[in-house]
Coordinates of C-alpha atoms and ligand atoms in Angstrom, one line a residue:
M1 CA 23.1 -23.1 3.7
S2 CA 19.8 -25.0 2.7
N3 CA 19.5 -27.6 -0.4
H4 CA 15.8 -26.8 -0.8
N5 CA 16.5 -24.1 -3.7
L6 CA 14.0 -24.1 -5.8
K7 CA 12.7 -23.8 -9.5
T8 CA 9.7 -22.6 -10.8
D9 CA 8.3 -20.3 -14.2
V10 CA 7.0 -17.7 -12.1
L11 CA 7.7 -16.3 -8.7
I12 CA 5.2 -14.2 -6.8
I13 CA 6.5 -12.2 -4.0
G14 CA 3.2 -11.5 -2.4
S15 CA -0.8 -12.6 -1.5
G16 CA -2.5 -10.0 -1.7
I17 CA -5.2 -8.9 -4.3
A18 CA -2.4 -8.1 -6.8
G19 CA -0.7 -11.3 -6.1
L20 CA -2.9 -13.4 -5.9
S21 CA -5.1 -12.4 -9.1
L22 CA -2.2 -12.7 -10.7
A23 CA -1.4 -16.5 -9.8
L24 CA -4.8 -17.4 -10.7
K25 CA -4.7 -16.0 -14.2
L26 CA -1.3 -17.5 -14.7
A27 CA -1.7 -21.1 -13.3
H28 CA -3.3 -22.6 -16.2
K29 CA -0.4 -21.8 -18.4
R30 CA 2.3 -21.5 -15.9
N31 CA 4.0 -23.3 -13.2
V32 CA 3.5 -20.3 -10.2
I33 CA 4.9 -20.0 -6.7
V34 CA 3.4 -17.7 -4.2
L35 CA 5.3 -16.1 -1.6
A36 CA 3.4 -14.3 2.1
K37 CA 5.9 -13.0 4.6
S38 CA 3.1 -14.1 7.3
S39 CA -0.2 -16.4 6.8
L40 CA -1.3 -15.7 3.0
S41 CA -4.7 -13.6 4.3
E42 CA -1.8 -10.6 6.3
G43 CA -2.2 -7.8 4.4
S44 CA -3.5 -4.6 3.6
T45 CA -5.9 -6.7 0.9
M46 CA -7.8 -8.1 3.7
Y47 CA -8.5 -5.2 5.9
A48 CA -9.6 -2.4 3.1
Q49 CA -13.7 -1.5 4.1
G50 CA -14.8 0.6 1.5
G51 CA -14.7 -1.0 -1.9
I52 CA -13.3 -1.1 -5.2
A53 CA -14.5 1.9 -7.3
A54 CA -15.6 1.2 -11.5
V55 CA -18.1 2.5 -13.7
L56 CA -20.5 0.4 -13.7
D57 CA -23.8 2.6 -13.5
P58 CA -25.0 3.1 -16.9
F59 CA -25.3 7.0 -15.8
D60 CA -22.1 7.2 -15.2
S61 CA -19.5 7.4 -17.3
V62 CA -15.3 6.4 -17.7
E63 CA -14.3 10.2 -18.4
A64 CA -15.9 11.6 -15.1
H65 CA -13.7 8.4 -13.2
I66 CA -10.9 9.7 -15.2
S67 CA -11.7 12.9 -14.3
D68 CA -12.0 12.7 -10.6
T69 CA -8.6 11.1 -10.5
L70 CA -7.2 13.3 -12.4
N71 CA -8.6 15.8 -9.7
A72 CA -7.3 13.7 -6.5
G73 CA -4.3 13.3 -8.5
A74 CA -3.6 17.0 -8.1
G75 CA -1.9 17.8 -11.4
L76 CA 0.8 14.4 -11.3
C77 CA -1.5 11.5 -12.5
D78 CA 0.0 10.2 -15.7
P79 CA -3.5 10.6 -18.4
Q80 CA -2.3 7.3 -19.9
A81 CA -2.2 5.3 -16.9
V82 CA -5.4 6.9 -15.8
R83 CA -7.5 6.2 -18.5
Y84 CA -6.3 2.9 -18.5
V85 CA -7.4 1.5 -15.4
A86 CA -10.5 3.4 -16.0
E87 CA -11.0 2.0 -19.5
N88 CA -10.6 -2.1 -18.0
A89 CA -12.1 -1.3 -14.8
S90 CA -15.9 -2.8 -15.3
K91 CA -13.8 -5.9 -16.4
S92 CA -12.0 -6.6 -13.8
I93 CA -14.6 -6.0 -11.6
E94 CA -16.7 -8.6 -13.5
E95 CA -13.6 -11.3 -12.5
L96 CA -14.4 -10.9 -9.6
I97 CA -18.1 -11.6 -9.7
A98 CA -17.6 -14.6 -11.8
L99 CA -15.3 -16.0 -9.1
G100 CA -18.1 -15.6 -6.8
V101 CA -17.2 -12.5 -4.9
P102 CA -20.1 -11.9 -2.4
F103 CA -20.5 -8.2 -3.4
S104 CA -23.6 -6.1 -1.4
P105 CA -26.4 -6.2 -3.8
A106 CA -28.6 -3.2 -5.0
E107 CA -31.5 -2.2 -2.0
N108 CA -33.7 -1.2 -5.2
S109 CA -34.8 -4.4 -6.9
Q110 CA -35.6 -1.9 -10.0
A111 CA -32.0 -0.5 -9.6
D112 CA -29.8 0.1 -12.7
Y113 CA -27.6 -2.5 -11.4
P114 CA -27.5 -5.3 -9.0
F115 CA -25.6 -4.6 -7.3
H116 CA -25.2 -1.7 -4.4
L117 CA -22.6 1.4 -5.1
T118 CA -21.4 3.7 -2.2
Q119 CA -19.8 7.0 -2.6
E120 CA -16.2 7.9 -1.3
G121 CA -14.6 11.6 -1.4
G122 CA -13.6 12.8 -5.3
H123 CA -16.3 10.5 -6.5
S124 CA -19.0 12.8 -8.6
H125 CA -20.7 9.6 -9.1
R126 CA -22.0 6.5 -6.5
R127 CA -18.9 3.9 -8.5
V128 CA -17.9 2.1 -5.4
I129 CA -18.7 -1.8 -5.5
H130 CA -18.3 -3.3 -2.3
A131 CA -19.4 -6.4 0.1
A132 CA -20.4 -4.4 3.4
D133 CA -17.3 -2.8 4.9
H134 CA -15.3 -5.8 4.6
T135 CA -14.6 -6.2 0.7
G136 CA -11.0 -6.9 1.1
Q137 CA -12.1 -10.0 3.2
S138 CA -14.4 -10.9 0.7
V139 CA -12.5 -10.7 -2.5
L140 CA -9.3 -12.5 -0.4
S141 CA -11.1 -15.4 0.7
T142 CA -12.7 -15.9 -2.5
L143 CA -9.2 -15.4 -3.9
I144 CA -7.5 -17.8 -1.6
D145 CA -10.1 -20.8 -1.4
Q146 CA -9.2 -20.6 -6.0
V147 CA -5.9 -20.4 -5.5
K148 CA -5.5 -23.1 -2.7
Q149 CA -7.6 -25.5 -5.2
H150 CA -4.9 -25.0 -7.9
P151 CA -2.4 -27.6 -9.0
N152 CA -0.3 -25.7 -10.6
I153 CA -0.1 -23.3 -7.4
K154 CA 2.5 -23.8 -5.0
L155 CA 1.5 -21.5 -1.5
L156 CA 4.6 -20.8 0.7
P157 CA 3.0 -18.6 3.8
N158 CA 5.8 -17.0 6.3
H159 CA 8.4 -17.1 3.9
M160 CA 10.0 -13.9 3.3
T161 CA 12.1 -13.0 0.6
V162 CA 15.1 -11.0 1.8
N163 CA 16.5 -10.1 -1.5
L164 CA 16.0 -10.3 -5.6
I165 CA 18.7 -12.5 -7.2
T166 CA 20.4 -10.7 -11.0
N167 CA 22.1 -12.3 -13.5
D168 CA 26.0 -11.2 -13.8
D169 CA 25.7 -8.1 -15.6
K170 CA 23.0 -7.1 -13.2
T171 CA 19.9 -6.6 -16.3
R172 CA 17.9 -9.4 -15.3
C173 CA 16.1 -10.7 -12.7
V174 CA 16.4 -14.5 -11.7
G175 CA 14.9 -15.0 -9.0
A176 CA 15.4 -14.1 -5.1
Y177 CA 16.5 -15.7 -1.9
V178 CA 14.0 -15.9 0.9
L179 CA 13.8 -16.9 4.1
N180 CA 12.0 -20.1 5.9
K181 CA 11.0 -18.0 8.9
Q182 CA 9.9 -21.3 10.7
S183 CA 13.6 -23.2 9.9
R184 CA 15.3 -19.8 9.1
N185 CA 17.1 -21.5 6.5
I186 CA 17.6 -18.6 3.4
Y187 CA 17.2 -20.4 -0.1
S188 CA 17.0 -19.1 -3.6
I189 CA 13.7 -19.9 -5.7
Q190 CA 15.0 -19.3 -9.8
A191 CA 12.4 -18.0 -11.9
P192 CA 11.9 -16.4 -15.1
F193 CA 9.5 -13.8 -14.1
T194 CA 9.6 -12.4 -10.4
I195 CA 7.0 -10.6 -9.1
L196 CA 6.6 -7.9 -6.3
A197 CA 3.1 -7.6 -5.0
T198 CA 4.2 -6.8 -1.8
G199 CA 2.0 -3.9 -0.9
G200 CA 3.2 -0.7 0.8
A201 CA 5.1 0.9 3.5
S202 CA 3.2 2.8 5.8
K203 CA 4.4 1.2 8.4
A204 CA 6.8 3.7 8.5
Y205 CA 4.3 6.0 10.9
L206 CA 4.0 5.3 14.1
Y207 CA 0.3 5.8 13.4
T208 CA -1.0 3.8 10.8
S209 CA -4.0 1.8 9.2
N210 CA -2.2 -0.8 7.8
P211 CA -1.3 -4.0 9.1
D212 CA 2.5 -5.4 10.1
T213 CA 3.1 -6.1 6.8
S214 CA 3.3 -3.0 5.3
T215 CA 7.7 -2.3 5.3
G216 CA 7.9 -1.5 1.8
D217 CA 9.8 -4.7 1.7
G218 CA 9.4 -4.9 -2.7
I219 CA 10.6 -1.2 -2.8
A220 CA 13.7 -1.6 -1.1
M221 CA 15.0 -4.4 -2.5
A222 CA 13.7 -3.3 -6.0
W223 CA 16.1 -0.3 -5.4
R224 CA 18.4 -2.4 -3.9
A225 CA 18.8 -4.6 -7.9
G226 CA 18.8 -1.3 -9.3
C227 CA 15.3 0.0 -10.6
R228 CA 13.8 3.3 -10.3
V229 CA 11.4 4.9 -7.5
G230 CA 9.0 7.6 -8.0
N231 CA 6.6 10.0 -5.6
M232 CA 7.5 8.6 -2.3
E233 CA 6.9 12.3 -1.2
F234 CA 3.3 11.5 -1.3
N235 CA 2.1 8.9 1.4
Q236 CA -1.4 9.1 1.9
F237 CA -3.2 9.9 5.2
H238 CA -6.4 8.0 5.5
P239 CA -8.9 10.9 7.7
T240 CA -10.7 8.3 10.2
C241 CA -8.7 5.7 12.2
L242 CA -10.3 5.4 15.2
F243 CA -9.0 7.3 18.4
H244 CA -9.0 5.0 21.0
P245 CA -6.5 3.5 23.7
K246 CA -7.4 0.0 22.8
D247 CA -7.7 0.1 19.3
R248 CA -5.2 2.3 17.4
S249 CA -5.1 1.5 13.6
F250 CA -8.7 0.5 13.2
L251 CA -10.2 2.3 10.0
I252 CA -13.6 3.9 9.8
S253 CA -14.2 3.5 6.1
E254 CA -14.8 6.9 3.9
A255 CA -18.0 5.4 3.1
V256 CA -19.1 6.7 6.3
R257 CA -19.0 10.0 4.8
G258 CA -19.6 9.2 1.8
E259 CA -23.6 8.2 3.2
G260 CA -23.6 10.9 5.2
G261 CA -21.5 11.2 7.8
I262 CA -20.1 14.5 9.3
L263 CA -16.9 15.8 10.7
R264 CA -17.5 17.6 13.7
L265 CA -15.6 19.7 16.6
P266 CA -15.7 18.3 20.2
N267 CA -18.3 20.8 20.5
G268 CA -20.9 19.3 18.1
D269 CA -20.0 22.2 14.8
A270 CA -19.2 20.8 11.7
F271 CA -15.9 22.3 9.7
M272 CA -15.4 20.7 6.6
T273 CA -17.0 23.7 4.9
K274 CA -14.8 26.3 5.8
Y275 CA -11.9 24.0 4.0
D276 CA -13.8 22.5 0.5
E277 CA -17.0 23.2 -1.0
R278 CA -17.2 19.3 -1.0
A279 CA -17.1 19.4 2.5
D280 CA -16.9 16.1 4.2
L281 CA -16.3 14.5 1.0
A282 CA -13.4 16.7 -0.4
P283 CA -10.8 14.4 -1.5
R284 CA -8.7 12.7 1.3
D285 CA -5.2 15.0 1.8
I286 CA -7.9 18.3 2.3
V287 CA -9.8 16.6 5.1
A288 CA -6.7 15.0 6.7
R289 CA -5.1 18.7 6.1
A290 CA -8.2 20.2 7.4
I291 CA -8.7 17.5 10.7
D292 CA -5.0 18.1 11.5
Q293 CA -5.4 22.1 11.5
E294 CA -8.9 21.7 13.9
M295 CA -6.5 19.8 16.5
K296 CA -3.7 22.2 16.7
I297 CA -5.9 25.6 16.6
H298 CA -8.1 23.4 19.6
G299 CA -5.3 21.4 21.1
I300 CA -7.7 18.6 21.1
D301 CA -6.3 14.9 20.4
C302 CA -9.2 13.9 17.8
V303 CA -12.6 15.2 15.8
F304 CA -15.3 13.4 15.5
L305 CA -17.7 11.1 13.2
D306 CA -21.0 11.5 13.1
I307 CA -23.6 9.2 11.4
T308 CA -26.1 9.1 13.8
H309 CA -28.4 10.3 11.7
K310 CA -28.9 7.4 10.0
P311 CA -31.4 5.1 11.4
K312 CA -29.5 1.7 13.7
A313 CA -30.8 -0.8 11.3
F314 CA -29.3 1.2 8.3
L315 CA -26.2 1.5 10.2
E316 CA -25.7 -2.3 10.9
S317 CA -26.1 -3.9 7.5
H318 CA -23.9 -1.7 6.0
F319 CA -21.2 -0.8 8.3
P320 CA -21.2 -4.3 10.4
T321 CA -17.6 -4.1 10.9
I322 CA -17.2 -0.8 12.1
Y323 CA -20.4 -0.9 14.2
G324 CA -19.4 -4.1 15.6
R325 CA -15.9 -2.7 16.5
C326 CA -17.0 0.2 18.1
K327 CA -20.0 -1.6 20.0
K328 CA -17.2 -3.4 21.6
L329 CA -14.9 -0.4 23.0
G330 CA -18.0 0.8 24.5
I331 CA -19.5 3.5 20.6
D332 CA -22.7 3.1 20.0
I333 CA -21.9 4.5 16.4
S334 CA -25.8 5.3 16.5
K335 CA -25.8 7.7 19.1
E336 CA -22.7 8.9 19.9
P337 CA -20.5 10.1 17.1
I338 CA -16.9 8.4 16.3
P339 CA -14.0 10.2 17.9
V340 CA -11.4 10.0 14.8
V341 CA -7.6 10.8 13.8
P342 CA -5.7 11.1 10.7
A343 CA -3.4 8.2 10.4
A344 CA -1.0 6.9 7.6
H345 CA -2.5 4.9 4.8
Y346 CA -1.2 4.5 1.7
T347 CA 2.1 4.6 -0.1
C348 CA 1.1 6.3 -3.6
G349 CA 4.8 6.0 -5.0
G350 CA 6.8 2.9 -5.5
I351 CA 8.4 1.2 -8.2
V352 CA 8.4 2.6 -11.7
T353 CA 6.4 0.3 -14.1
N354 CA 5.1 1.0 -17.1
L355 CA 1.4 0.1 -17.9
K356 CA 2.5 -3.9 -18.8
G357 CA 4.0 -3.8 -14.9
E358 CA 7.1 -4.3 -16.1
T359 CA 10.2 -2.8 -14.0
D360 CA 13.5 -1.0 -15.0
L361 CA 15.2 -4.8 -15.0
A362 CA 14.2 -7.5 -17.4
G363 CA 12.2 -10.3 -16.1
L364 CA 10.9 -8.4 -13.2
Y365 CA 7.2 -6.9 -12.2
A366 CA 6.3 -4.3 -9.6
I367 CA 2.1 -4.5 -9.2
G368 CA -0.1 -3.1 -6.6
E369 CA 0.6 -0.6 -4.0
T370 CA 4.5 -1.4 -4.3
A371 CA 4.2 -0.1 -7.8
F372 CA 4.3 3.5 -9.1
T373 CA 1.9 3.5 -12.1
G374 CA 1.3 7.1 -12.4
L375 CA -2.4 6.5 -11.5
H376 CA -2.3 8.1 -8.2
G377 CA -0.3 11.2 -8.6
A378 CA -0.2 13.3 -5.9
N379 CA -3.1 12.0 -4.2
R380 CA -4.7 8.6 -4.5
L381 CA -9.0 8.8 -5.4
A382 CA -10.7 6.6 -2.8
S383 CA -11.1 2.7 -4.0
N384 CA -8.7 3.2 -6.8
S385 CA -6.2 1.1 -5.0
L386 CA -7.7 -2.7 -5.2
L387 CA -8.9 -1.7 -8.5
E388 CA -5.5 -0.9 -9.2
G389 CA -4.1 -4.4 -8.2
L390 CA -6.6 -6.1 -10.3
V391 CA -5.6 -4.3 -13.4
F392 CA -2.2 -4.2 -13.7
A393 CA -2.0 -8.3 -12.4
E394 CA -4.0 -8.5 -16.0
A395 CA -1.3 -6.2 -17.5
A396 CA 1.2 -8.3 -16.2
R397 CA -0.8 -11.3 -17.5
Q398 CA -0.4 -10.2 -20.8
S399 CA 3.4 -9.1 -20.8
I400 CA 4.4 -12.8 -19.2
E401 CA 2.0 -14.7 -21.6
S402 CA 3.8 -13.6 -24.7
T403 CA 7.4 -13.9 -23.7
S404 CA 8.6 -17.4 -24.2
I405 CA 10.5 -18.6 -21.4
E406 CA 12.6 -21.1 -23.6
N407 CA 14.5 -18.2 -24.6
L408 CA 15.4 -16.4 -22.3
A409 CA 19.0 -16.9 -21.0
M410 CA 19.1 -18.5 -16.8
P411 CA 21.9 -19.2 -15.1
E412 CA 23.1 -22.8 -14.4
Q413 CA 23.1 -22.3 -11.0
I414 CA 22.6 -19.4 -8.5
P415 CA 25.5 -19.1 -5.5
A416 CA 24.2 -20.2 -2.1
W417 CA 23.5 -17.6 0.5
D418 CA 26.9 -17.4 2.7
S419 CA 25.6 -17.2 6.3
S420 CA 29.1 -18.3 7.9
R421 CA 30.2 -15.0 8.9
V422 CA 27.3 -13.9 11.2
S423 CA 26.5 -14.8 14.6
E424 CA 23.2 -14.6 16.4
A425 CA 22.0 -11.3 18.0
R426 CA 22.4 -10.6 22.0
E427 CA 21.1 -7.4 22.0
R428 CA 17.6 -7.4 20.3
I429 CA 17.1 -3.6 22.4
L430 CA 19.1 -2.2 19.7
V431 CA 16.6 -3.1 16.6
A432 CA 13.6 -2.4 18.8
H433 CA 14.8 0.4 19.4
D434 CA 15.7 2.0 16.1
W435 CA 12.2 0.7 15.0
D436 CA 10.5 3.3 17.6
E437 CA 12.7 6.0 16.7
L438 CA 11.8 5.3 13.0
R439 CA 8.6 5.6 12.8
R440 CA 8.5 8.4 15.2
V441 CA 11.0 10.3 13.4
M442 CA 8.6 9.7 10.2
W443 CA 5.3 10.9 12.1
D444 CA 6.8 14.1 13.5
Y445 CA 8.9 15.2 10.1
V446 CA 7.5 14.1 7.1
G447 CA 3.8 13.7 8.1
I448 CA 0.9 15.6 6.8
V449 CA 2.5 18.9 7.1
R450 CA 6.2 19.1 6.3
T451 CA 9.0 22.1 6.9
D452 CA 12.4 21.9 5.1
K453 CA 14.4 22.3 8.9
R454 CA 12.2 19.0 9.8
L455 CA 12.7 17.4 6.5
K456 CA 16.3 17.9 6.9
R457 CA 16.7 16.7 10.7
A458 CA 14.6 13.3 9.6
A459 CA 17.4 12.9 6.6
Q460 CA 19.9 13.2 9.7
R461 CA 18.4 10.9 11.9
I462 CA 17.7 8.5 9.1
R463 CA 21.1 8.4 7.9
N464 CA 22.4 7.4 11.4
L465 CA 19.4 4.6 11.9
Q466 CA 20.5 3.2 8.5
N467 CA 24.6 3.5 9.5
E468 CA 23.6 1.3 12.5
I469 CA 21.1 -1.3 11.1
D470 CA 23.4 -2.1 8.1
E471 CA 25.9 -2.5 10.1
F472 CA 23.6 -4.9 12.8
Y473 CA 23.0 -6.7 9.5
Y474 CA 25.8 -7.7 8.1
Q475 CA 27.2 -9.2 11.4
H476 CA 23.8 -10.9 13.2
T477 CA 21.6 -14.3 11.8
L478 CA 18.5 -12.8 9.6
D479 CA 15.0 -12.5 11.0
S480 CA 11.7 -10.7 9.7
D481 CA 11.9 -8.0 12.1
L482 CA 15.6 -7.1 11.2
L483 CA 14.8 -7.9 7.0
E484 CA 11.6 -5.2 7.8
L485 CA 13.3 -2.5 9.2
R486 CA 16.2 -2.5 7.0
N487 CA 13.7 -1.8 4.1
L488 CA 11.6 0.5 6.2
V489 CA 14.9 2.7 7.0
L490 CA 15.9 2.8 3.1
V491 CA 12.0 3.3 2.0
S492 CA 11.9 6.5 4.9
Q493 CA 15.0 7.6 3.2
L494 CA 13.9 7.5 -0.3
M495 CA 10.6 9.1 1.2
V496 CA 12.3 12.0 2.4
T497 CA 15.0 12.5 -0.6
S498 CA 11.5 12.6 -2.3
A499 CA 10.3 15.4 0.0
Q500 CA 12.9 17.6 -0.1
K501 CA 13.5 17.8 -3.8
R502 CA 9.9 18.8 -4.0
K503 CA 9.9 22.8 -3.7
E504 CA 6.0 23.2 -3.8
S505 CA 2.8 22.2 -1.6
R506 CA 0.9 19.5 -3.9
G507 CA -1.3 16.9 -2.9
L508 CA -0.3 15.1 0.1
H509 CA 2.9 17.0 0.0
Y510 CA 2.6 20.3 2.3
N511 CA 5.4 21.7 3.4
L512 CA 5.0 25.3 5.3
D513 CA 8.1 26.8 3.7
Y514 CA 6.7 26.5 0.0
P515 CA 2.8 26.6 0.4
K516 CA 2.1 27.6 -2.9
T517 CA 1.7 25.1 -6.1
K518 CA 3.9 25.5 -9.0
S519 CA 1.9 25.9 -12.3
R520 CA 3.9 22.8 -13.4
S521 CA 5.4 19.8 -11.7
K522 CA 6.8 16.8 -12.9
P523 CA 6.7 13.3 -10.6
T524 CA 9.9 12.7 -8.5
I525 CA 11.7 10.1 -10.2
L526 CA 15.0 8.7 -8.1
K527 CA 17.8 6.4 -10.1
P528 CA 19.4 4.1 -7.3
P529 CA 23.2 4.4 -7.7
K530 CA 25.3 2.3 -9.8
R531 CA 27.5 -0.1 -7.0
K532 CA 30.1 -2.9 -8.6
N533 CA 29.6 -5.7 -6.0
Q534 CA 26.1 -6.0 -5.3
V535 CA 26.5 -7.9 -1.9
N536 CA 22.9 -9.0 -0.3
Ligands
FAD601 P1 -1.1 -6.6 0.2 O1 -2.4 -6.8 -0.1 O2 -0.5 -5.5 1.2 O3 -0.4 -7.3 0.3 C1 1.4 -8.0 0.7 C2 1.8 -9.2 0.3 O4 3.0 -8.9 -0.1 C3 1.3 -9.7 1.5 O5 0.7 -11.4 1.5 C4 2.7 -9.8 2.4 O6 3.1 -10.8 3.4 C5 3.7 -10.0 1.5 N1 4.9 -9.6 1.3 C6 5.3 -8.2 1.9 N2 6.7 -8.2 1.8 C7 7.0 -9.5 1.6 C8 8.5 -10.5 1.8 N3 9.4 -9.4 1.8 N4 8.3 -11.8 1.0 C9 7.5 -11.9 0.9 N5 6.3 -11.5 1.2 C10 6.0 -10.4 1.6 N6 -8.4 0.1 -1.3 C11 -9.2 0.9 -1.9 O7 -9.2 0.5 -3.2 N7 -10.2 0.3 -1.0 C12 -10.9 0.1 -0.2 O8 -11.7 -0.1 0.5 C13 -9.7 0.6 0.8 N8 -9.6 0.1 2.2 C14 -8.3 -0.1 3.0 C15 -8.5 -0.2 4.2 C16 -7.7 -0.1 5.2 C17 -7.4 -0.2 6.3 C18 -6.5 -0.4 4.2 C19 -4.8 -0.9 5.1 C20 -6.4 0.1 3.4 C21 -7.2 0.0 1.9 N9 -7.4 0.0 1.3 C22 -8.4 0.5 0.2 C23 -5.5 0.2 0.3 C24 -5.8 -1.2 -0.5 O9 -6.1 -2.2 0.4 C25 -4.2 -1.5 -0.6 O10 -3.5 -0.6 -1.5 C26 -4.5 -3.1 -1.2 O11 -5.0 -4.2 -1.3 C27 -2.9 -3.5 -1.2 O12 -2.8 -4.8 -2.4 P2 -1.2 -5.6 -2.2 O13 -2.1 -6.6 -2.8 O14 -0.6 -4.7 -3.4 O15 -0.7 -5.7 -1.1
SIN602 C1 -12.0 3.8 3.2 O1 -12.7 2.4 3.3 O2 -12.1 4.7 3.6 C2 -11.0 3.1 2.2 C3 -11.1 3.5 1.0 C4 -9.5 3.5 0.7 O3 -8.5 3.3 1.1 O4 -9.6 3.4 -0.7

């Protein structure tokens, strides 16, 4: 137990693009605490390559961005959410430019827009603004510089949220319990507004483009606190992650295909025209499935992405990160094709929110990848994710600023975290094994192609794992590894349950037992069971 309990106006859990943009927007009026379970920069945002989609070119149109997003979403997007994001996109980009994000300039001084716009799969126009192939790093370092200087923002890296705290009748979120990873103390932070900006859950899969932080903590915590989740069956697989024994989760940006890269078999044959008239620039679900199928037909470990027809100087300036990383591994991308495979990349579903970022629980918001706003439907359009984080940070700001803190009933005191009945774990091997088993089960049975049998088997295995992990959780001193595993196994269960409910194939969810797409369909919304005594 600890006496370091804190109070603040706004508690933001997560220091990616969503969390830090909101912190900066609110800090001139409110005191803000930002938590990150690792360093401030570690999260998916840091690794984003391709860029941010927005209508910036005068010859492009918001209607075209809306139509491309709806097409990629395969009939399951919420048209209102899509319009809201597309209409607010350019304003969000202007804010980043004003903060000093060093986006790549246009190559031609006569261009219609001062910054370079690249193309990615599913977009009918060049509309992706970027900083070479390290967009996320450039945006995040600008935001981190700004939040570090702000007197009203307290930054707590290496602090992992354990659970949300609700009021007595469980209708309002009043803060969170937090584990200080260095001291190992758990204490409470009380706040009238708590924001989950905790990123996605792609770490549920054995192979992923995501960093270790993507364990679905926000989704699991919101579910335990009584919030609905939506569309959890739609996990996006990025078609092109580097296939190399020394570097398993490095992404080869879709912008490489946007600039002319072609997917080929080991014998050099291009294959994407067989699958879609947009060939290599078809939406991701189609390209990932095509690669998976070609790998199975030919019994090969990977396919190849060929950009050798572009001059070396072009590749070095447009894709310095990819060029350098491949070079280090002995692959000169100007001379030889890049070995690639699909890997889990993005959680399209998440915590159900409205267009203000508000969840089912008063005082609790969810923004960024952890949220289900309705924007992505059954598949996310490339580069719409960083954008969603920015647009919903602004939406949440408006909602929070228009609510007066003074009228909110907050508890006098939050009960201290009780760790009197637990002991140090002696058999860590049990947790390590469960991690491996979970990620393999999800990869093998809940991957790019599913069947009813595989999903049933996944559900059984995950139920066993949940029982084992829960037992471990209630008996032992908590650490971040155990907390993450407990969250991820719950999120995996939600993914499988949602996949079992969808009796069709649509977007990212492809089930061989129901290969057809139904003429009408709805998002999969799951509601947590009511529990009388919510325990940690
Ligand atoms: P993140 O950036 O993932 O940040 C999550 C934060 O939450 C971290 O600070 C983490 O420490 C914190 N956190 C999580 N759980 C807890 C907890 N329990 N307690 C405390 N803190 C916690 N999208 C695009 O639009 N364009 C791209 O070009 C693009 N490229 C990508 C490339 C890669 C390799 C990857 C992995 C993703 C890419 N994406 C891209 C997707 C996009 O980067 C992410 O969806 C987006 O950055 C998510 O931002 P976020 O703020 O929601 O979460
Ligand atoms: C990429 O650069 O291919 C990733 C883009 C995205 O995930 O939107």
